[in-house]
PDB file of N, CA and C in Angstrom:
ATOM      1  N   ARG R  27      25.036  -3.172  -5.074  1.00  0.00           N
ATOM      2  CA  ARG R  27      24.488  -2.402  -3.757  1.00  0.00           C
ATOM      3  C   ARG R  27      22.915  -2.015  -4.247  1.00  0.00           C
ATOM      4  N   ALA R  28      21.949  -3.175  -3.812  1.00  0.00           N
ATOM      5  CA  ALA R  28      20.362  -2.414  -4.426  1.00  0.00           C
ATOM      6  C   ALA R  28      19.687  -1.286  -3.024  1.00  0.00           C
ATOM      7  N   GLU R  29      19.267  -0.225  -3.192  1.00  0.00           N
ATOM      8  CA  GLU R  29      18.516   0.440  -2.453  1.00  0.00           C
ATOM      9  C   GLU R  29      17.114   1.118  -2.627  1.00  0.00           C
ATOM     10  N   PHE R  30      16.712   0.264  -1.653  1.00  0.00           N
ATOM     11  CA  PHE R  30      14.946   0.910  -2.091  1.00  0.00           C
ATOM     12  C   PHE R  30      14.463   2.141  -1.155  1.00  0.00           C
ATOM     13  N   ASN R  31      13.843   2.728  -1.502  1.00  0.00           N
ATOM     14  CA  ASN R  31      12.983   3.761  -0.992  1.00  0.00           C
ATOM     15  C   ASN R  31      11.014   3.597  -1.016  1.00  0.00           C
ATOM     16  N   ILE R  32      10.462   3.826  -0.013  1.00  0.00           N
ATOM     17  CA  ILE R  32       9.092   3.370  -0.243  1.00  0.00           C
ATOM     18  C   ILE R  32       8.713   3.993   0.744  1.00  0.00           C
ATOM     19  N   SER R  33       7.887   5.009  -0.037  1.00  0.00           N
ATOM     20  CA  SER R  33       6.484   5.727   1.463  1.00  0.00           C
ATOM     21  C   SER R  33       5.607   6.207   0.796  1.00  0.00           C
ATOM     22  N   GLY R  34       4.203   6.482   1.776  1.00  0.00           N
ATOM     23  CA  GLY R  34       3.186   6.293   1.534  1.00  0.00           C
ATOM     24  C   GLY R  34       2.134   7.709   2.241  1.00  0.00           C
ATOM     25  N   THR R  35       0.961   8.130   2.345  1.00  0.00           N
ATOM     26  CA  THR R  35       0.248   8.618   3.094  1.00  0.00           C
ATOM     27  C   THR R  35      -1.049   8.621   2.553  1.00  0.00           C
ATOM     28  N   THR R  36      -2.040   8.131   3.592  1.00  0.00           N
ATOM     29  CA  THR R  36      -3.630   8.097   2.880  1.00  0.00           C
ATOM     30  C   THR R  36      -4.042   8.945   4.024  1.00  0.00           C
ATOM     31  N   VAL R  37      -5.019   9.844   4.015  1.00  0.00           N
ATOM     32  CA  VAL R  37      -5.825  10.529   4.565  1.00  0.00           C
ATOM     33  C   VAL R  37      -7.251  10.299   4.305  1.00  0.00           C
ATOM     34  N   GLN R  38      -7.967  10.129   5.107  1.00  0.00           N
ATOM     35  CA  GLN R  38      -9.476   9.666   4.978  1.00  0.00           C
ATOM     36  C   GLN R  38     -10.394  10.222   5.745  1.00  0.00           C
ATOM     37  N   ALA R  39     -11.810  10.338   5.681  1.00  0.00           N
ATOM     38  CA  ALA R  39     -12.907  11.356   6.571  1.00  0.00           C
ATOM     39  C   ALA R  39     -13.784   9.451   6.428  1.00  0.00           C
ATOM     40  N   ILE R  40     -13.874   9.458   7.413  1.00  0.00           N
ATOM     41  CA  ILE R  40     -15.058   8.073   7.502  1.00  0.00           C
ATOM     42  C   ILE R  40     -16.464   8.384   8.407  1.00  0.00           C
ATOM     43  N   ILE R  41     -17.222   7.611   7.775  1.00  0.00           N
ATOM     44  CA  ILE R  41     -18.467   8.036   8.187  1.00  0.00           C
ATOM     45  C   ILE R  41     -19.356   6.406   8.241  1.00  0.00           C
ATOM     46  N   SER R  42     -19.863   6.051   9.752  1.00  0.00           N
ATOM     47  CA  SER R  42     -20.508   4.628   9.911  1.00  0.00           C
ATOM     48  C   SER R  42     -21.357   4.761  10.681  1.00  0.00           C
ATOM     49  N   LYS R  43     -22.443   3.649  10.835  1.00  0.00           N
ATOM     50  CA  LYS R  43     -23.550   3.692  11.266  1.00  0.00           C
ATOM     51  C   LYS R  43     -23.552   2.581  12.287  1.00  0.00           C
ATOM     52  N   LYS R  44     -23.892   2.362  13.425  1.00  0.00           N
ATOM     53  CA  LYS R  44     -24.416   0.785  13.986  1.00  0.00           C
ATOM     54  C   LYS R  44     -25.282   0.722  14.169  1.00  0.00           C
ATOM     55  N   ILE R  45     -26.053  -0.283  13.254  1.00  0.00           N
ATOM     56  CA  ILE R  45     -27.591  -0.963  13.311  1.00  0.00           C
ATOM     57  C   ILE R  45     -27.590  -2.375  13.991  1.00  0.00           C
ATOM     58  N   SER R  46     -27.547  -2.403  15.158  1.00  0.00           N
ATOM     59  CA  SER R  46     -28.071  -4.008  15.488  1.00  0.00           C
ATOM     60  C   SER R  46     -26.420  -4.403  15.866  1.00  0.00           C
ATOM     61  N   VAL R  47     -26.144  -5.362  15.080  1.00  0.00           N
ATOM     62  CA  VAL R  47     -24.779  -5.949  14.973  1.00  0.00           C
ATOM     63  C   VAL R  47     -23.931  -5.838  13.953  1.00  0.00           C
ATOM     64  N   ILE R  48     -24.413  -4.894  12.908  1.00  0.00           N
ATOM     65  CA  ILE R  48     -24.248  -4.528  11.024  1.00  0.00           C
ATOM     66  C   ILE R  48     -23.847  -3.464  11.412  1.00  0.00           C
ATOM     67  N   THR R  49     -22.115  -3.009  11.220  1.00  0.00           N
ATOM     68  CA  THR R  49     -21.945  -1.267  11.086  1.00  0.00           C
ATOM     69  C   THR R  49     -21.789  -1.031   9.685  1.00  0.00           C
ATOM     70  N   PRO R  50     -22.597  -0.082   8.779  1.00  0.00           N
ATOM     71  CA  PRO R  50     -22.103  -0.229   7.764  1.00  0.00           C
ATOM     72  C   PRO R  50     -21.011   1.054   7.711  1.00  0.00           C
ATOM     73  N   TYR R  51     -20.349   1.384   6.808  1.00  0.00           N
ATOM     74  CA  TYR R  51     -19.103   2.479   6.530  1.00  0.00           C
ATOM     75  C   TYR R  51     -18.632   2.449   5.179  1.00  0.00           C
ATOM     76  N   ALA R  52     -18.636   4.510   5.296  1.00  0.00           N
ATOM     77  CA  ALA R  52     -17.767   4.529   3.694  1.00  0.00           C
ATOM     78  C   ALA R  52     -16.533   5.510   4.584  1.00  0.00           C
ATOM     79  N   SER R  53     -15.937   6.057   3.358  1.00  0.00           N
ATOM     80  CA  SER R  53     -14.879   6.961   3.619  1.00  0.00           C
ATOM     81  C   SER R  53     -14.581   7.709   2.228  1.00  0.00           C
ATOM     82  N   ILE R  54     -14.026   8.906   1.946  1.00  0.00           N
ATOM     83  CA  ILE R  54     -13.670   9.439   1.200  1.00  0.00           C
ATOM     84  C   ILE R  54     -12.261   9.803   1.664  1.00  0.00           C
ATOM     85  N   GLY R  55     -11.244   9.973   0.768  1.00  0.00           N
ATOM     86  CA  GLY R  55     -10.321  10.741   1.190  1.00  0.00           C
ATOM     87  C   GLY R  55      -8.996  10.457  -0.452  1.00  0.00           C
ATOM     88  N   PHE R  56      -7.644  10.648  -0.082  1.00  0.00           N
ATOM     89  CA  PHE R  56      -6.582  10.898  -0.760  1.00  0.00           C
ATOM     90  C   PHE R  56      -5.158   9.638  -0.425  1.00  0.00           C
ATOM     91  N   ALA R  57      -4.378   8.903  -1.526  1.00  0.00           N
ATOM     92  CA  ALA R  57      -3.178   8.260  -0.913  1.00  0.00           C
ATOM     93  C   ALA R  57      -2.439   9.056  -1.885  1.00  0.00           C
ATOM     94  N   THR R  58      -1.136   9.228  -1.487  1.00  0.00           N
ATOM     95  CA  THR R  58      -0.104   9.293  -1.501  1.00  0.00           C
ATOM     96  C   THR R  58       1.318   8.515  -1.885  1.00  0.00           C
ATOM     97  N   SER R  59       1.943   8.018  -2.723  1.00  0.00           N
ATOM     98  CA  SER R  59       2.884   7.274  -2.277  1.00  0.00           C
ATOM     99  C   SER R  59       4.481   7.578  -3.374  1.00  0.00           C
ATOM    100  N   LYS R  60       5.339   7.255  -3.335  1.00  0.00           N
ATOM    101  CA  LYS R  60       6.732   7.096  -3.469  1.00  0.00           C
ATOM    102  C   LYS R  60       7.587   6.715  -3.458  1.00  0.00           C
ATOM    103  N   ALA R  61       7.969   6.266  -4.610  1.00  0.00           N
ATOM    104  CA  ALA R  61       9.435   5.088  -4.225  1.00  0.00           C
ATOM    105  C   ALA R  61      10.328   4.934  -5.496  1.00  0.00           C
ATOM    106  N   SER R  62      11.524   4.805  -4.968  1.00  0.00           N
ATOM    107  CA  SER R  62      12.503   4.698  -5.482  1.00  0.00           C
ATOM    108  C   SER R  62      13.599   2.974  -5.509  1.00  0.00           C
ATOM    109  N   ALA R  63      14.341   3.177  -6.829  1.00  0.00           N
ATOM    110  CA  ALA R  63      14.915   2.087  -6.388  1.00  0.00           C
ATOM    111  C   ALA R  63      16.245   2.864  -7.589  1.00  0.00           C
ATOM    112  N   ASN R  64      17.618   2.266  -6.471  1.00  0.00           N
ATOM    113  CA  ASN R  64      19.034   2.432  -7.352  1.00  0.00           C
ATOM    114  C   ASN R  64      19.840   0.988  -7.269  1.00  0.00           C
ATOM    115  N   ALA R  65      20.445   0.622  -8.318  1.00  0.00           N
ATOM    116  CA  ALA R  65      22.012  -0.257  -8.153  1.00  0.00           C
ATOM    117  C   ALA R  65      22.945   0.746  -7.961  1.00  0.00           C
ATOM    118  N   LYS R  66      23.322   0.714  -6.647  1.00  0.00           N
ATOM    119  CA  LYS R  66      24.697   1.352  -6.984  1.00  0.00           C
ATOM    120  C   LYS R  66      25.821   0.730  -6.638  1.00  0.00           C
ATOM    121  N   GLY R  67      26.816   0.891  -7.303  1.00  0.00           N
ATOM    122  CA  GLY R  67      28.616   0.114  -7.748  1.00  0.00           C
ATOM    123  C   GLY R  67      29.355   0.615  -8.887  1.00  0.00           C
ATOM    124  N   GLU R  68      29.998  -0.132  -9.011  1.00  0.00           N
ATOM    125  CA  GLU R  68      30.970  -0.265 -10.266  1.00  0.00           C
ATOM    126  C   GLU R  68      31.104  -1.541 -10.614  1.00  0.00           C
ATOM    127  N   PHE R  69      30.778  -1.628 -11.817  1.00  0.00           N
ATOM    128  CA  PHE R  69      30.046  -3.020 -12.560  1.00  0.00           C
ATOM    129  C   PHE R  69      31.006  -3.014 -13.922  1.00  0.00           C
ATOM    130  N   ASN R  70      31.777  -4.485 -13.941  1.00  0.00           N
ATOM    131  CA  ASN R  70      32.788  -4.695 -15.267  1.00  0.00           C
ATOM    132  C   ASN R  70      31.484  -4.777 -16.337  1.00  0.00           C
ATOM    133  N   ILE R  71      31.165  -4.491 -17.599  1.00  0.00           N
ATOM    134  CA  ILE R  71      30.493  -5.116 -18.689  1.00  0.00           C
ATOM    135  C   ILE R  71      31.586  -5.419 -20.163  1.00  0.00           C
ATOM    136  N   GLY R  72      32.534  -5.487 -19.587  1.00  0.00           N
ATOM    137  CA  GLY R  72      33.191  -5.757 -20.608  1.00  0.00           C
ATOM    138  C   GLY R  72      33.964  -7.103 -20.454  1.00  0.00           C
ATOM    139  N   THR R  73      35.593  -7.210 -20.501  1.00  0.00           N
ATOM    140  CA  THR R  73      35.839  -8.312 -20.363  1.00  0.00           C
ATOM    141  C   THR R  73      37.060  -8.278 -19.859  1.00  0.00           C
ATOM    142  N   ASP R  74      38.185  -9.443 -19.407  1.00  0.00           N
ATOM    143  CA  ASP R  74      39.096  -9.403 -18.074  1.00  0.00           C
ATOM    144  C   ASP R  74      40.696  -8.344 -19.002  1.00  0.00           C
ATOM    145  N   THR R  75      40.462  -8.522 -20.770  1.00  0.00           N
ATOM    146  CA  THR R  75      41.863  -8.110 -21.355  1.00  0.00           C
ATOM    147  C   THR R  75      40.534  -6.500 -21.778  1.00  0.00           C
ATOM    148  N   PHE R  76      39.611  -6.354 -21.810  1.00  0.00           N
ATOM    149  CA  PHE R  76      39.153  -5.365 -22.659  1.00  0.00           C
ATOM    150  C   PHE R  76      37.975  -4.451 -21.614  1.00  0.00           C
ATOM    151  N   PRO R  77      38.209  -3.785 -19.994  1.00  0.00           N
ATOM    152  CA  PRO R  77      37.544  -3.704 -19.236  1.00  0.00           C
ATOM    153  C   PRO R  77      36.898  -2.683 -19.429  1.00  0.00           C
ATOM    154  N   GLU R  78      35.209  -2.729 -19.465  1.00  0.00           N
ATOM    155  CA  GLU R  78      34.492  -1.167 -19.307  1.00  0.00           C
ATOM    156  C   GLU R  78      33.460  -1.296 -18.202  1.00  0.00           C
ATOM    157  N   TYR R  79      33.641  -0.530 -17.750  1.00  0.00           N
ATOM    158  CA  TYR R  79      32.848   0.036 -16.294  1.00  0.00           C
ATOM    159  C   TYR R  79      31.850   1.091 -16.228  1.00  0.00           C
ATOM    160  N   ILE R  80      30.708   0.791 -15.711  1.00  0.00           N
ATOM    161  CA  ILE R  80      29.927   1.818 -15.672  1.00  0.00           C
ATOM    162  C   ILE R  80      29.373   1.793 -14.028  1.00  0.00           C
ATOM    163  N   VAL R  81      29.338   2.753 -13.654  1.00  0.00           N
ATOM    164  CA  VAL R  81      29.233   3.441 -12.125  1.00  0.00           C
ATOM    165  C   VAL R  81      27.641   3.796 -11.918  1.00  0.00           C
ATOM    166  N   ASP R  82      27.064   3.097 -10.913  1.00  0.00           N
ATOM    167  CA  ASP R  82      25.544   3.423 -10.869  1.00  0.00           C
ATOM    168  C   ASP R  82      24.365   3.008 -12.036  1.00  0.00           C
ATOM    169  N   PRO R  83      24.668   1.970 -12.150  1.00  0.00           N
ATOM    170  CA  PRO R  83      23.821   2.193 -13.990  1.00  0.00           C
ATOM    171  C   PRO R  83      22.136   2.286 -13.760  1.00  0.00           C
ATOM    172  N   ILE R  84      21.715   1.919 -12.089  1.00  0.00           N
ATOM    173  CA  ILE R  84      19.875   2.001 -12.735  1.00  0.00           C
ATOM    174  C   ILE R  84      19.502   3.127 -11.251  1.00  0.00           C
ATOM    175  N   SER R  85      18.606   3.677 -11.881  1.00  0.00           N
ATOM    176  CA  SER R  85      17.973   4.807 -11.161  1.00  0.00           C
ATOM    177  C   SER R  85      16.758   5.461 -11.595  1.00  0.00           C
ATOM    178  N   ALA R  86      15.722   4.670 -10.606  1.00  0.00           N
ATOM    179  CA  ALA R  86      14.028   4.536 -11.117  1.00  0.00           C
ATOM    180  C   ALA R  86      13.415   5.679 -10.034  1.00  0.00           C
ATOM    181  N   GLU R  87      12.457   6.204  -9.973  1.00  0.00           N
ATOM    182  CA  GLU R  87      11.810   6.759  -9.223  1.00  0.00           C
ATOM    183  C   GLU R  87      10.049   6.698 -10.230  1.00  0.00           C
ATOM    184  N   GLY R  88       9.465   6.912  -8.782  1.00  0.00           N
ATOM    185  CA  GLY R  88       7.822   7.313  -9.208  1.00  0.00           C
ATOM    186  C   GLY R  88       7.155   8.011  -8.346  1.00  0.00           C
ATOM    187  N   LYS R  89       6.335   7.905  -8.756  1.00  0.00           N
ATOM    188  CA  LYS R  89       4.967   9.131  -7.399  1.00  0.00           C
ATOM    189  C   LYS R  89       3.609   8.901  -7.709  1.00  0.00           C
ATOM    190  N   MET R  90       2.731   8.944  -7.084  1.00  0.00           N
ATOM    191  CA  MET R  90       1.223   8.614  -7.549  1.00  0.00           C
ATOM    192  C   MET R  90       0.494   9.395  -6.234  1.00  0.00           C
ATOM    193  N   THR R  91      -0.353   9.775  -6.728  1.00  0.00           N
ATOM    194  CA  THR R  91      -1.396  10.470  -5.970  1.00  0.00           C
ATOM    195  C   THR R  91      -2.562  10.434  -6.597  1.00  0.00           C
ATOM    196  N   THR R  92      -3.869   9.465  -5.509  1.00  0.00           N
ATOM    197  CA  THR R  92      -4.600   9.564  -6.510  1.00  0.00           C
ATOM    198  C   THR R  92      -6.079   9.681  -5.039  1.00  0.00           C
ATOM    199  N   GLY R  93      -7.409   9.898  -5.730  1.00  0.00           N
ATOM    200  CA  GLY R  93      -7.898   9.962  -4.726  1.00  0.00           C
ATOM    201  C   GLY R  93      -9.134   8.572  -4.525  1.00  0.00           C
ATOM    202  N   ARG R  94      -9.893   8.707  -3.202  1.00  0.00           N
ATOM    203  CA  ARG R  94     -10.103   6.568  -2.959  1.00  0.00           C
ATOM    204  C   ARG R  94     -11.399   7.106  -1.881  1.00  0.00           C
ATOM    205  N   PHE R  95     -12.171   6.234  -2.329  1.00  0.00           N
ATOM    206  CA  PHE R  95     -13.499   5.593  -1.836  1.00  0.00           C
ATOM    207  C   PHE R  95     -13.428   4.491  -1.309  1.00  0.00           C
ATOM    208  N   SER R  96     -13.983   4.010   0.025  1.00  0.00           N
ATOM    209  CA  SER R  96     -14.227   3.057   0.269  1.00  0.00           C
ATOM    210  C   SER R  96     -15.764   2.714   0.811  1.00  0.00           C
ATOM    211  N   ALA R  97     -16.001   1.757   0.778  1.00  0.00           N
ATOM    212  CA  ALA R  97     -17.430   1.240   1.508  1.00  0.00           C
ATOM    213  C   ALA R  97     -16.966  -0.197   2.258  1.00  0.00           C
ATOM    214  N   GLY R  98     -17.695  -0.301   3.000  1.00  0.00           N
ATOM    215  CA  GLY R  98     -17.210  -1.465   4.084  1.00  0.00           C
ATOM    216  C   GLY R  98     -18.580  -2.008   5.063  1.00  0.00           C
ATOM    217  N   LEU R  99     -18.456  -3.049   5.453  1.00  0.00           N
ATOM    218  CA  LEU R  99     -18.963  -3.724   6.391  1.00  0.00           C
ATOM    219  C   LEU R  99     -18.750  -4.485   7.422  1.00  0.00           C
ATOM    220  N   ARG R 100     -19.060  -4.260   8.602  1.00  0.00           N
ATOM    221  CA  ARG R 100     -18.646  -5.300  10.003  1.00  0.00           C
ATOM    222  C   ARG R 100     -19.985  -5.864  10.840  1.00  0.00           C
ATOM    223  N   LEU R 101     -19.849  -7.079  10.692  1.00  0.00           N
ATOM    224  CA  LEU R 101     -20.567  -8.005  11.436  1.00  0.00           C
ATOM    225  C   LEU R 101     -20.120  -8.218  13.163  1.00  0.00           C
ATOM    226  N   GLN R 102     -21.218  -7.714  14.079  1.00  0.00           N
ATOM    227  CA  GLN R 102     -20.325  -8.430  15.164  1.00  0.00           C
ATOM    228  C   GLN R 102     -21.124  -9.705  16.101  1.00  0.00           C
ATOM    229  N   LEU R 103     -20.470 -10.775  16.082  1.00  0.00           N
ATOM    230  CA  LEU R 103     -21.276 -11.522  16.360  1.00  0.00           C
ATOM    231  C   LEU R 103     -20.741 -11.990  17.937  1.00  0.00           C
ATOM    232  N   LEU R 104     -21.241 -12.254  19.117  1.00  0.00           N
ATOM    233  CA  LEU R 104     -20.589 -12.158  20.468  1.00  0.00           C
ATOM    234  C   LEU R 104     -19.225 -11.918  20.373  1.00  0.00           C
ATOM    235  N   VAL R 105     -18.321 -12.427  20.425  1.00  0.00           N
ATOM    236  CA  VAL R 105     -16.921 -12.095  20.901  1.00  0.00           C
ATOM    237  C   VAL R 105     -15.922 -11.712  19.394  1.00  0.00           C
ATOM    238  N   LEU R 106     -16.787 -12.247  18.306  1.00  0.00           N
ATOM    239  CA  LEU R 106     -16.273 -12.395  17.201  1.00  0.00           C
ATOM    240  C   LEU R 106     -16.380 -11.124  16.019  1.00  0.00           C
ATOM    241  N   THR R 107     -15.491 -10.904  15.362  1.00  0.00           N
ATOM    242  CA  THR R 107     -16.155  -9.471  14.456  1.00  0.00           C
ATOM    243  C   THR R 107     -15.723  -9.630  13.124  1.00  0.00           C
ATOM    244  N   PHE R 108     -16.526 -10.087  12.314  1.00  0.00           N
ATOM    245  CA  PHE R 108     -16.093 -10.146  10.601  1.00  0.00           C
ATOM    246  C   PHE R 108     -15.827  -8.221   9.922  1.00  0.00           C
ATOM    247  N   HIS R 109     -15.262  -7.945   8.991  1.00  0.00           N
ATOM    248  CA  HIS R 109     -15.301  -7.431   8.638  1.00  0.00           C
ATOM    249  C   HIS R 109     -14.724  -7.205   6.864  1.00  0.00           C
ATOM    250  N   ALA R 110     -15.550  -6.429   6.066  1.00  0.00           N
ATOM    251  CA  ALA R 110     -14.723  -6.902   4.654  1.00  0.00           C
ATOM    252  C   ALA R 110     -14.835  -5.443   3.851  1.00  0.00           C
ATOM    253  N   ASP R 111     -13.983  -5.041   3.217  1.00  0.00           N
ATOM    254  CA  ASP R 111     -14.069  -3.865   2.780  1.00  0.00           C
ATOM    255  C   ASP R 111     -13.756  -3.794   1.138  1.00  0.00           C
ATOM    256  N   TYR R 112     -14.233  -2.537   0.495  1.00  0.00           N
ATOM    257  CA  TYR R 112     -14.071  -2.263  -1.232  1.00  0.00           C
ATOM    258  C   TYR R 112     -13.032  -0.761  -1.335  1.00  0.00           C
ATOM    259  N   THR R 113     -11.952  -0.534  -1.895  1.00  0.00           N
ATOM    260  CA  THR R 113     -11.728   0.815  -1.700  1.00  0.00           C
ATOM    261  C   THR R 113     -11.239   0.635  -3.408  1.00  0.00           C
ATOM    262  N   PHE R 114     -12.256   1.520  -4.235  1.00  0.00           N
ATOM    263  CA  PHE R 114     -11.961   2.501  -5.450  1.00  0.00           C
ATOM    264  C   PHE R 114     -11.129   3.356  -5.559  1.00  0.00           C
ATOM    265  N   GLN R 115      -9.861   3.158  -6.256  1.00  0.00           N
ATOM    266  CA  GLN R 115      -8.230   4.399  -6.547  1.00  0.00           C
ATOM    267  C   GLN R 115      -7.906   3.478  -7.659  1.00  0.00           C
ATOM    268  N   LYS R 116      -6.933   4.509  -7.915  1.00  0.00           N
ATOM    269  CA  LYS R 116      -6.171   3.783  -8.896  1.00  0.00           C
ATOM    270  C   LYS R 116      -5.993   2.679  -9.139  1.00  0.00           C
ATOM    271  N   TYR R 117      -5.462   1.541  -7.643  1.00  0.00           N
ATOM    272  CA  TYR R 117      -5.238   0.029  -7.668  1.00  0.00           C
ATOM    273  C   TYR R 117      -6.470   0.084  -6.342  1.00  0.00           C
ATOM    274  N   SER R 118      -7.151  -0.607  -7.026  1.00  0.00           N
ATOM    275  CA  SER R 118      -8.519  -0.775  -6.298  1.00  0.00           C
ATOM    276  C   SER R 118      -8.580  -2.023  -5.671  1.00  0.00           C
ATOM    277  N   THR R 119      -8.887  -2.109  -4.334  1.00  0.00           N
ATOM    278  CA  THR R 119      -8.267  -3.223  -3.656  1.00  0.00           C
ATOM    279  C   THR R 119      -9.690  -3.662  -2.520  1.00  0.00           C
ATOM    280  N   ILE R 120      -9.994  -4.710  -2.121  1.00  0.00           N
ATOM    281  CA  ILE R 120     -10.605  -6.013  -1.384  1.00  0.00           C
ATOM    282  C   ILE R 120      -9.947  -6.184  -0.490  1.00  0.00           C
ATOM    283  N   THR R 121     -10.430  -5.774   0.826  1.00  0.00           N
ATOM    284  CA  THR R 121      -9.694  -6.216   1.966  1.00  0.00           C
ATOM    285  C   THR R 121     -11.198  -7.260   2.826  1.00  0.00           C
ATOM    286  N   GLY R 122     -10.819  -7.933   4.146  1.00  0.00           N
ATOM    287  CA  GLY R 122     -11.428  -8.763   4.965  1.00  0.00           C
ATOM    288  C   GLY R 122     -10.669  -9.279   6.096  1.00  0.00           C
ATOM    289  N   GLY R 123     -11.303  -9.531   7.226  1.00  0.00           N
ATOM    290  CA  GLY R 123     -10.755  -9.769   8.161  1.00  0.00           C
ATOM    291  C   GLY R 123     -11.453 -10.585   9.726  1.00  0.00           C
ATOM    292  N   ILE R 124     -11.064 -11.314  10.518  1.00  0.00           N
ATOM    293  CA  ILE R 124     -11.814 -11.600  11.871  1.00  0.00           C
ATOM    294  C   ILE R 124     -10.802 -10.988  12.642  1.00  0.00           C
ATOM    295  N   GLY R 125     -11.846 -10.679  13.668  1.00  0.00           N
ATOM    296  CA  GLY R 125     -11.281  -9.834  14.980  1.00  0.00           C
ATOM    297  C   GLY R 125     -12.124 -10.639  16.049  1.00  0.00           C
ATOM    298  N   LEU R 126     -11.151 -10.387  17.331  1.00  0.00           N
ATOM    299  CA  LEU R 126     -11.939 -10.836  18.276  1.00  0.00           C
ATOM    300  C   LEU R 126     -11.853  -9.588  19.177  1.00  0.00           C
ATOM    301  N   THR R 127     -12.989  -9.498  20.371  1.00  0.00           N
ATOM    302  CA  THR R 127     -12.799  -8.796  21.096  1.00  0.00           C
ATOM    303  C   THR R 127     -12.923  -8.921  22.608  1.00  0.00           C
ATOM    304  N   ILE R 128     -12.472  -9.111  23.552  1.00  0.00           N
ATOM    305  CA  ILE R 128     -11.968  -9.070  24.625  1.00  0.00           C
ATOM    306  C   ILE R 128     -12.213  -7.756  25.892  1.00  0.00           C
ATOM    307  N   ARG R 129     -13.487  -8.099  26.556  1.00  0.00           N
ATOM    308  CA  ARG R 129     -13.702  -6.853  27.743  1.00  0.00           C
ATOM    309  C   ARG R 129     -13.535  -7.208  28.463  1.00  0.00           C
TER     310      ARG R 129
END
């Protein structure tokens, strides 16, 4: 049996300024994550004649805490919104999306 546990937390402060239909924004904060993977059970690595068993052979764990800085832009056109964001951190990411605003 395999067991995986993953958890993460992100805390950040965001500042933005709406200028007509464009909203630029920036944020600063930190992120933490923790992951573990385990193989549980009894495994025969020998032969039928000469069995050799190992119990719970794999146990791995990792933790990460990193600072992060994000910058992005939101564009609102009638009922559609478009956004793009770049986050600088240990593993940097680019995100983007489309939204629908109904009021």
